Structure formats: structure tokens, C-alpha cells
Amino acid sequence: MLEISQKIYEILSNVLEIEVNENTQISMQTCEKWTSLAHIDIIMSIEEELGIVFGQDDLPTLTSQDSLISKAKELL
């Protein structure tokens, strides 16, 4: 499942314009570049790249790299 994590790291890196990898622990609360607009871009990019759809109820909880990875793995 490293491939899923790697894709999410790449998406976060591209959208937020920072380096994201397994050693980072970023979230909306800790990264000022992770705005609500960036959040939408992140969600849409992950859905498109992985072919998944996050539920509306999930969106408010997907505010960290770990929560995004966990939920994406759950949906695949």
C-alpha cells in the first residue's frame, strides 16, 4: 500500500508546494498553505488519481496526511 501513500504525498506536495513524505506530519492546522481552497484541490486530486469518492461526511475529517491515507486505503 506504499503506492497509495506515495501518490497522496505527491498530490500534497504539488498542491501545497512543499515537500511531503512519510516523515512529515502535515495537517490543515499545521500548514498555512493548506487553505480551504487547497483542501478542495487535494480531495479532488486524490479522488481522480485513485478512482475513489470520499463521502460528504468524511470531508471534514480529512484534514491531515494520515487521515487522507487511511481513508483512501479504506476505500480501495
XYZ file of N, CA and C in Angstrom:
228
model
N 0.821 -1.214 0.000
C 0.000 0.000 0.000
C 0.861 1.272 0.000
N 2.163 1.098 -0.102
C 3.041 2.256 -0.146
C 2.721 3.131 -1.353
N 2.296 2.492 -2.444
C 1.993 3.245 -3.659
C 0.890 4.281 -3.407
N -0.143 3.923 -2.654
C -1.226 4.855 -2.328
C -0.663 6.022 -1.515
N 0.117 5.701 -0.516
C 0.729 6.741 0.301
C 1.586 7.654 -0.555
N 2.381 7.059 -1.440
C 3.274 7.841 -2.290
C 2.492 8.786 -3.190
N 1.385 8.325 -3.755
C 0.559 9.178 -4.613
C -0.019 10.346 -3.819
N -0.443 10.082 -2.600
C -1.001 11.143 -1.764
C 0.088 12.137 -1.367
N 1.294 11.647 -1.064
C 2.407 12.554 -0.776
C 2.674 13.462 -1.977
N 2.646 12.879 -3.174
C 2.886 13.662 -4.394
C 1.813 14.719 -4.599
N 0.562 14.342 -4.384
C -0.548 15.295 -4.547
C -0.411 16.429 -3.531
N -0.160 16.081 -2.282
C 0.002 17.108 -1.251
C 1.181 18.020 -1.585
N 2.275 17.434 -2.033
C 3.450 18.227 -2.399
C 3.138 19.193 -3.529
N 2.431 18.708 -4.543
C 2.096 19.548 -5.694
C 1.137 20.673 -5.321
N 0.090 20.345 -4.600
C -0.926 21.346 -4.260
C -0.377 22.367 -3.265
N 0.323 21.889 -2.252
C 0.790 22.776 -1.187
C 2.162 23.389 -1.474
N 2.813 22.902 -2.519
C 4.131 23.405 -2.913
C 5.162 23.294 -1.790
N 5.121 22.156 -1.102
C 6.109 21.830 -0.071
C 6.453 20.350 -0.212
N 7.541 19.936 0.400
C 7.928 18.527 0.366
C 7.117 17.754 1.407
N 6.417 16.717 0.938
C 5.635 15.861 1.830
C 6.086 14.427 1.597
N 6.377 13.713 2.683
C 6.769 12.307 2.585
C 6.375 11.582 3.865
N 6.851 10.339 3.996
C 6.460 9.533 5.164
C 6.970 10.107 6.476
N 7.926 11.008 6.418
C 8.476 11.597 7.642
C 7.808 12.903 8.057
N 6.944 13.432 7.208
C 6.239 14.662 7.557
C 4.905 14.320 8.200
N 4.400 15.214 8.960
C 3.095 15.036 9.606
C 2.309 16.332 9.445
N 1.896 16.620 8.216
C 1.209 17.892 7.998
C -0.294 17.741 8.128
N -0.921 18.845 8.431
C -2.376 18.898 8.537
C -2.822 20.327 8.224
N -4.120 20.503 8.130
C -4.656 21.844 7.918
C -4.241 22.781 9.045
N -4.118 22.236 10.243
C -3.799 23.045 11.409
C -2.322 23.451 11.448
N -1.449 22.655 10.829
C -0.017 22.926 10.935
C 0.602 23.527 9.674
N -0.158 23.566 8.580
C 0.374 24.073 7.313
C -0.481 25.234 6.828
N 0.074 26.425 6.842
C -0.713 27.598 6.458
C -1.090 27.596 4.982
N -0.373 26.829 4.167
C -0.721 26.737 2.741
C -1.934 25.838 2.505
N -2.301 25.031 3.513
C -3.442 24.113 3.396
C -4.716 24.879 3.744
N -5.147 25.691 2.798
C -6.351 26.507 2.964
C -7.578 25.682 2.566
N -8.754 26.256 2.733
C -9.974 25.539 2.340
C -10.000 25.312 0.832
N -9.471 26.244 0.078
C -9.404 26.079 -1.376
C -8.410 24.979 -1.745
N -7.268 24.958 -1.093
C -6.285 23.898 -1.321
C -6.870 22.548 -0.915
N -7.675 22.531 0.135
C -8.296 21.300 0.617
C -9.182 20.682 -0.480
N -9.961 21.517 -1.137
C -10.817 21.032 -2.220
C -9.953 20.455 -3.344
N -8.883 21.140 -3.679
C -7.973 20.667 -4.718
C -7.347 19.326 -4.337
N -6.946 19.193 -3.089
C -6.356 17.945 -2.595
C -7.365 16.799 -2.709
N -8.561 17.018 -2.209
C -9.599 15.981 -2.236
C -9.908 15.560 -3.669
N -10.122 16.533 -4.544
C -10.466 16.224 -5.931
C -9.317 15.506 -6.643
N -8.094 15.906 -6.375
C -6.930 15.274 -6.995
C -6.778 13.826 -6.543
N -6.971 13.575 -5.261
C -6.871 12.203 -4.747
C -7.981 11.342 -5.346
N -9.194 11.863 -5.371
C -10.307 11.099 -5.945
C -10.029 10.744 -7.401
N -9.547 11.710 -8.164
C -9.268 11.476 -9.579
C -8.109 10.498 -9.771
N -7.035 10.695 -9.044
C -5.840 9.868 -9.191
C -6.090 8.415 -8.783
N -6.838 8.219 -7.688
C -7.046 6.876 -7.160
C -8.371 6.243 -7.591
N -9.238 7.024 -8.245
C -10.525 6.487 -8.683
C -11.458 6.166 -7.531
N -11.427 6.992 -6.497
C -12.299 6.801 -5.343
C -13.162 8.047 -5.160
N -14.172 7.927 -4.301
C -15.021 9.072 -3.970
C -15.172 9.098 -2.449
N -14.733 10.195 -1.860
C -14.914 10.375 -0.425
C -16.361 10.768 -0.162
N -16.938 10.277 0.929
C -18.286 10.656 1.305
C -18.322 12.071 1.861
N -19.460 12.727 1.725
C -19.610 14.090 2.249
C -19.316 14.149 3.747
N -19.678 13.104 4.471
C -19.432 13.072 5.912
C -17.951 12.942 6.245
N -17.172 12.410 5.301
C -15.735 12.226 5.530
C -14.939 13.514 5.362
N -15.401 14.393 4.506
C -14.613 15.575 4.134
C -14.105 16.401 5.311
N -14.923 16.682 6.323
C -14.402 17.489 7.445
C -13.328 16.783 8.269
N -13.244 15.457 8.167
C -12.267 14.706 8.963
C -10.963 14.468 8.209
N -10.934 14.769 6.920
C -9.755 14.505 6.085
C -8.838 15.721 6.060
N -8.313 16.069 7.217
C -7.543 17.301 7.347
C -6.069 17.074 7.698
N -5.590 15.850 7.480
C -4.169 15.561 7.700
C -3.718 14.529 6.682
N -2.403 14.452 6.471
C -1.920 13.463 5.511
C -2.272 12.052 5.983
N -2.214 11.795 7.278
C -2.533 10.464 7.790
C -4.003 10.106 7.594
N -4.898 11.067 7.835
C -6.329 10.765 7.663
C -6.662 10.543 6.196
N -6.020 11.276 5.299
C -6.243 11.073 3.867
C -5.775 9.692 3.432
N -4.610 9.290 3.882
C -4.059 7.980 3.515
C -4.928 6.860 4.078
N -5.306 6.962 5.339
C -6.127 5.924 5.978
C -7.464 5.755 5.264
N -8.125 6.863 4.967
C -9.436 6.781 4.327
C -9.316 6.270 2.892
N -8.284 6.697 2.166
C -8.081 6.224 0.793
C -7.844 4.711 0.788
N -7.041 4.217 1.707
C -6.797 2.770 1.795
C -8.082 2.020 2.130
N -8.890 2.609 2.984
C -10.165 2.008 3.369
C -11.117 1.898 2.158
N -11.080 2.883 1.274
C -11.992 2.907 0.137
C -11.528 2.067 -1.046
N -10.268 1.663 -1.037
C -9.748 0.864 -2.152
C -9.872 -0.623 -1.916
